[in-house]
Amino acid sequence: GAGVSQTPSNKVTEKGKYVELRCDPISGHTALYWYRQSLGQGPEFLIYFQGTGAADDSGLPNDRFFAVRPEGSVSTLKIQRTERGDSAVYLCASSDGGVDTQYFGPGTRLTVL
Amino acid sequence: AQTVTQSQPEMSVQEAETVTLSCTYDTSESNYYLFWYKQPPSRQMILVIRQEAYKQQNATENRFSVNFQKAAKSFSLKISDSQLGDTAMYFCASGAGNNRKLIWGLGTSLAVNP
């Protein structure tokens, strides 16, 4: 079946703008995760959804970051008033619940000028 | 808190030879899982192998195997018969039973040379 998809693949924006990053998980996967990967680093956890609710949002760096998953499938990560330090690859993963293997999408590379 | 440490920023190996990538971790959880993921230049994070901490037997997946030393909190990845397509960043990650997020190391860049 289809894997995790993320759009856009690349996003260039200007400092202060608002961006939305989309993740479409594997069909039937109840858990969805967002990670941020800065250059030369491993991924850093942002938020985890179980169904429609955010079960753990402890990784969101500040209140400019927000994520939703209104129907328990597609998720959108929203970043307000972007800053140059937000530049990174944003990875989305999904799993079939539990501590199951997380399957990743190709990521969105965000560049804030 | 969980931590994952990969002390080898870069490694290289000749095609068809064997290479071992190191990973150590620390966790206070009794029920946890360990993973090796591969990230080629395409950015896609691909699962290589997974180990449940409660299992004593080391996981194997074809040419990939782990040496899981629970007491030493060590989880190394052995790649046998290395292929050019194995060239990638390799990340070690840890997840706990009641905490779904994965904690990641900094990665090891592996180059397989012809």
Coordinates of C-alpha atoms in Angstrom, one line a residue:
Chain A
G1 CA 0.0 0.0 0.0
A2 CA 0.9 3.7 -0.1
G3 CA 3.4 4.9 2.4
V4 CA 3.4 8.2 4.4
S5 CA 3.3 11.2 2.1
Q6 CA 4.2 14.8 2.9
T7 CA 3.5 18.0 1.1
P8 CA 5.1 20.2 0.0
S9 CA 8.5 18.5 -0.5
N10 CA 10.2 21.9 -0.2
K11 CA 8.9 25.2 1.2
V12 CA 10.8 28.5 1.1
T13 CA 9.2 31.4 3.0
E14 CA 10.2 34.7 4.4
K15 CA 10.7 35.5 8.1
G16 CA 7.5 36.3 9.8
K17 CA 5.2 34.4 7.4
Y18 CA 2.8 31.6 8.2
V19 CA 3.3 28.0 6.8
E20 CA 1.4 24.8 6.8
L21 CA 3.0 21.4 6.3
R22 CA 0.8 18.4 5.5
C23 CA 1.2 14.7 6.4
D24 CA -0.9 11.9 5.0
P25 CA -0.2 8.7 7.1
I26 CA -0.5 5.1 6.1
S27 CA -4.1 4.1 5.8
G28 CA -5.4 2.7 9.1
H29 CA -2.5 3.9 11.2
T30 CA -3.9 5.4 14.4
A31 CA -0.7 7.1 15.6
L32 CA 1.0 10.0 13.9
Y33 CA 4.2 11.7 14.8
W34 CA 6.0 14.9 13.8
Y35 CA 9.7 15.3 14.2
R36 CA 12.1 18.1 13.2
Q37 CA 15.6 17.4 11.9
S38 CA 18.1 20.2 11.7
L39 CA 21.2 19.9 9.6
G40 CA 23.7 17.4 11.0
Q41 CA 21.3 16.3 13.8
G42 CA 19.1 13.4 14.5
P43 CA 15.3 14.0 14.5
E44 CA 13.8 15.8 17.4
F45 CA 10.3 14.9 18.6
L46 CA 7.6 17.5 18.3
I47 CA 4.2 16.0 18.8
Y48 CA 2.3 12.7 18.8
F49 CA -1.3 12.1 17.9
Q50 CA -3.4 9.0 18.9
G51 CA -6.5 9.3 16.7
T52 CA -7.6 12.9 16.7
G53 CA -6.1 14.0 19.9
A54 CA -2.6 15.2 20.7
A55 CA -1.4 12.6 23.2
D56 CA 2.0 14.3 23.7
D57 CA 2.9 17.8 22.5
S58 CA 5.9 18.2 24.8
G59 CA 8.3 18.7 21.9
L60 CA 6.7 21.7 20.4
P61 CA 9.3 24.5 20.9
N62 CA 6.9 27.4 21.6
D63 CA 3.4 28.6 20.9
R64 CA 4.2 29.5 17.3
F65 CA 4.0 25.8 16.5
F66 CA 0.6 24.0 16.4
A67 CA -0.6 20.8 14.8
V68 CA -4.0 19.3 14.2
R69 CA -5.5 16.0 13.0
P70 CA -9.2 16.7 12.9
E71 CA -10.4 13.4 11.4
G72 CA -7.8 11.1 12.7
S73 CA -6.0 10.8 9.4
V74 CA -4.3 13.7 7.7
S75 CA -2.3 16.1 10.0
T76 CA -1.2 19.6 9.4
L77 CA 1.7 21.2 11.2
K78 CA 1.3 25.0 11.4
I79 CA 4.0 27.5 12.1
Q80 CA 3.2 31.1 12.7
R81 CA 5.6 34.1 12.4
T82 CA 8.4 31.9 11.1
E83 CA 12.0 32.5 12.2
R84 CA 15.2 31.6 10.5
G85 CA 15.9 29.1 13.2
D86 CA 12.8 27.1 12.1
S87 CA 14.6 26.1 9.0
A88 CA 14.9 22.3 9.0
V89 CA 13.4 19.1 7.6
Y90 CA 10.1 18.3 9.1
L91 CA 9.4 14.6 9.2
C92 CA 6.1 12.8 9.7
A93 CA 5.7 9.2 10.7
S94 CA 2.8 6.9 11.4
S95 CA 2.4 3.6 13.3
D96 CA -0.3 1.1 14.1
G97 CA -0.5 2.1 17.7
G98 CA 1.5 1.0 20.7
V99 CA 5.3 1.1 20.5
D100 CA 5.1 -0.1 17.0
T101 CA 7.5 0.6 14.2
Q102 CA 7.2 4.2 12.9
Y103 CA 7.1 4.6 9.2
F104 CA 8.4 7.9 7.9
G105 CA 7.5 10.1 5.0
P106 CA 10.1 11.8 2.8
G107 CA 9.9 15.0 4.8
T108 CA 9.4 18.7 4.0
R109 CA 12.4 20.9 3.8
L110 CA 11.5 24.3 5.2
T111 CA 13.8 27.2 4.5
V112 CA 13.1 30.5 6.2
L113 CA 14.9 33.4 4.5
Chain B
A1 CA 15.1 10.8 30.6
Q2 CA 16.2 8.7 27.6
T3 CA 19.5 9.4 25.8
V4 CA 21.0 7.8 22.7
T5 CA 24.7 8.2 21.8
Q6 CA 26.4 7.4 18.5
S7 CA 30.1 8.1 18.9
Q8 CA 31.2 7.5 15.3
P9 CA 30.3 10.5 13.1
E10 CA 31.7 8.8 9.9
M11 CA 32.6 5.3 8.9
S12 CA 33.7 3.8 5.6
V13 CA 33.9 0.2 4.4
Q14 CA 34.9 -1.6 1.2
E15 CA 32.1 -3.3 -0.8
A16 CA 31.5 -6.9 0.4
E17 CA 33.2 -6.3 3.7
T18 CA 31.6 -6.1 7.2
V19 CA 31.2 -3.0 9.3
T20 CA 29.8 -2.4 12.8
L21 CA 28.2 0.9 13.9
S22 CA 28.0 1.6 17.6
C23 CA 25.2 2.9 19.7
T24 CA 24.8 3.3 23.5
Y25 CA 21.7 4.4 25.3
D26 CA 20.4 5.2 28.7
T27 CA 16.9 4.8 29.9
S28 CA 15.0 4.3 33.2
E29 CA 12.2 2.4 31.5
S30 CA 11.9 -1.3 31.9
N31 CA 9.9 -1.8 28.7
Y32 CA 11.7 -0.2 25.8
Y33 CA 12.6 -0.7 22.1
L34 CA 15.6 0.0 20.1
F35 CA 15.8 0.8 16.4
W36 CA 18.3 1.4 13.6
Y37 CA 17.0 3.6 10.8
K38 CA 18.8 4.4 7.5
Q39 CA 18.5 7.8 5.9
P40 CA 19.9 8.0 2.3
P41 CA 20.3 11.4 0.5
S42 CA 16.6 11.1 -0.5
R43 CA 15.8 12.0 3.2
Q44 CA 13.4 9.1 3.6
M45 CA 14.0 7.5 7.0
I46 CA 13.9 3.7 6.5
L47 CA 13.7 1.1 9.2
V48 CA 16.6 -1.3 9.2
I49 CA 16.1 -3.4 12.3
R50 CA 14.2 -3.4 15.6
Q51 CA 14.9 -5.0 19.0
E52 CA 12.6 -5.4 21.9
A53 CA 14.5 -5.0 25.1
Y54 CA 12.7 -8.0 26.8
K55 CA 14.0 -10.3 24.1
Q56 CA 17.4 -11.9 24.7
Q57 CA 17.9 -13.0 21.2
N58 CA 19.6 -10.5 18.9
A59 CA 17.5 -9.3 16.0
T60 CA 18.6 -10.1 12.4
E61 CA 17.3 -9.0 9.0
N62 CA 19.2 -10.5 6.1
R63 CA 22.6 -8.8 6.1
F64 CA 21.8 -6.7 9.1
S65 CA 22.1 -7.9 12.7
V66 CA 22.5 -6.3 16.1
N67 CA 24.6 -7.0 19.1
F68 CA 22.3 -6.1 22.0
Q69 CA 24.1 -5.9 25.3
K70 CA 21.4 -4.9 27.8
A71 CA 23.6 -4.6 30.9
A72 CA 26.0 -2.5 29.1
K73 CA 23.2 -0.5 27.4
S74 CA 24.8 -1.1 24.0
F75 CA 23.1 -1.7 20.7
S76 CA 25.5 -2.0 17.8
L77 CA 24.5 -2.7 14.1
K78 CA 26.5 -5.1 12.0
I79 CA 26.2 -4.9 8.2
S80 CA 27.6 -7.9 6.4
D81 CA 28.5 -8.1 2.7
S82 CA 28.3 -4.3 2.4
Q83 CA 26.7 -3.0 -0.8
L84 CA 27.0 0.4 -2.5
G85 CA 23.3 1.0 -1.7
D86 CA 24.1 0.8 2.0
T87 CA 25.7 4.2 1.8
A88 CA 23.6 6.5 4.0
M89 CA 23.3 8.1 7.4
Y90 CA 22.4 5.5 10.1
F91 CA 20.5 6.5 13.2
C92 CA 20.0 4.6 16.4
A93 CA 16.7 5.4 18.2
S94 CA 15.0 4.4 21.4
G95 CA 11.4 4.2 22.3
A96 CA 9.7 3.3 25.6
G97 CA 6.6 1.3 26.2
N98 CA 4.6 4.1 27.7
N99 CA 6.1 7.0 25.8
R100 CA 5.6 6.8 22.1
K101 CA 8.2 9.3 20.9
L102 CA 11.6 8.1 19.7
I103 CA 14.8 9.5 21.0
W104 CA 17.6 9.7 18.4
G105 CA 21.3 9.7 18.2
L106 CA 23.3 12.1 16.0
G107 CA 23.8 9.5 13.3
T108 CA 26.8 7.8 11.7
S109 CA 27.5 8.6 8.0
L110 CA 28.5 5.3 6.3
A111 CA 30.3 5.3 3.0
V112 CA 30.6 2.0 1.1
N113 CA 33.5 2.2 -1.3
P114 CA 33.7 0.1 -4.5

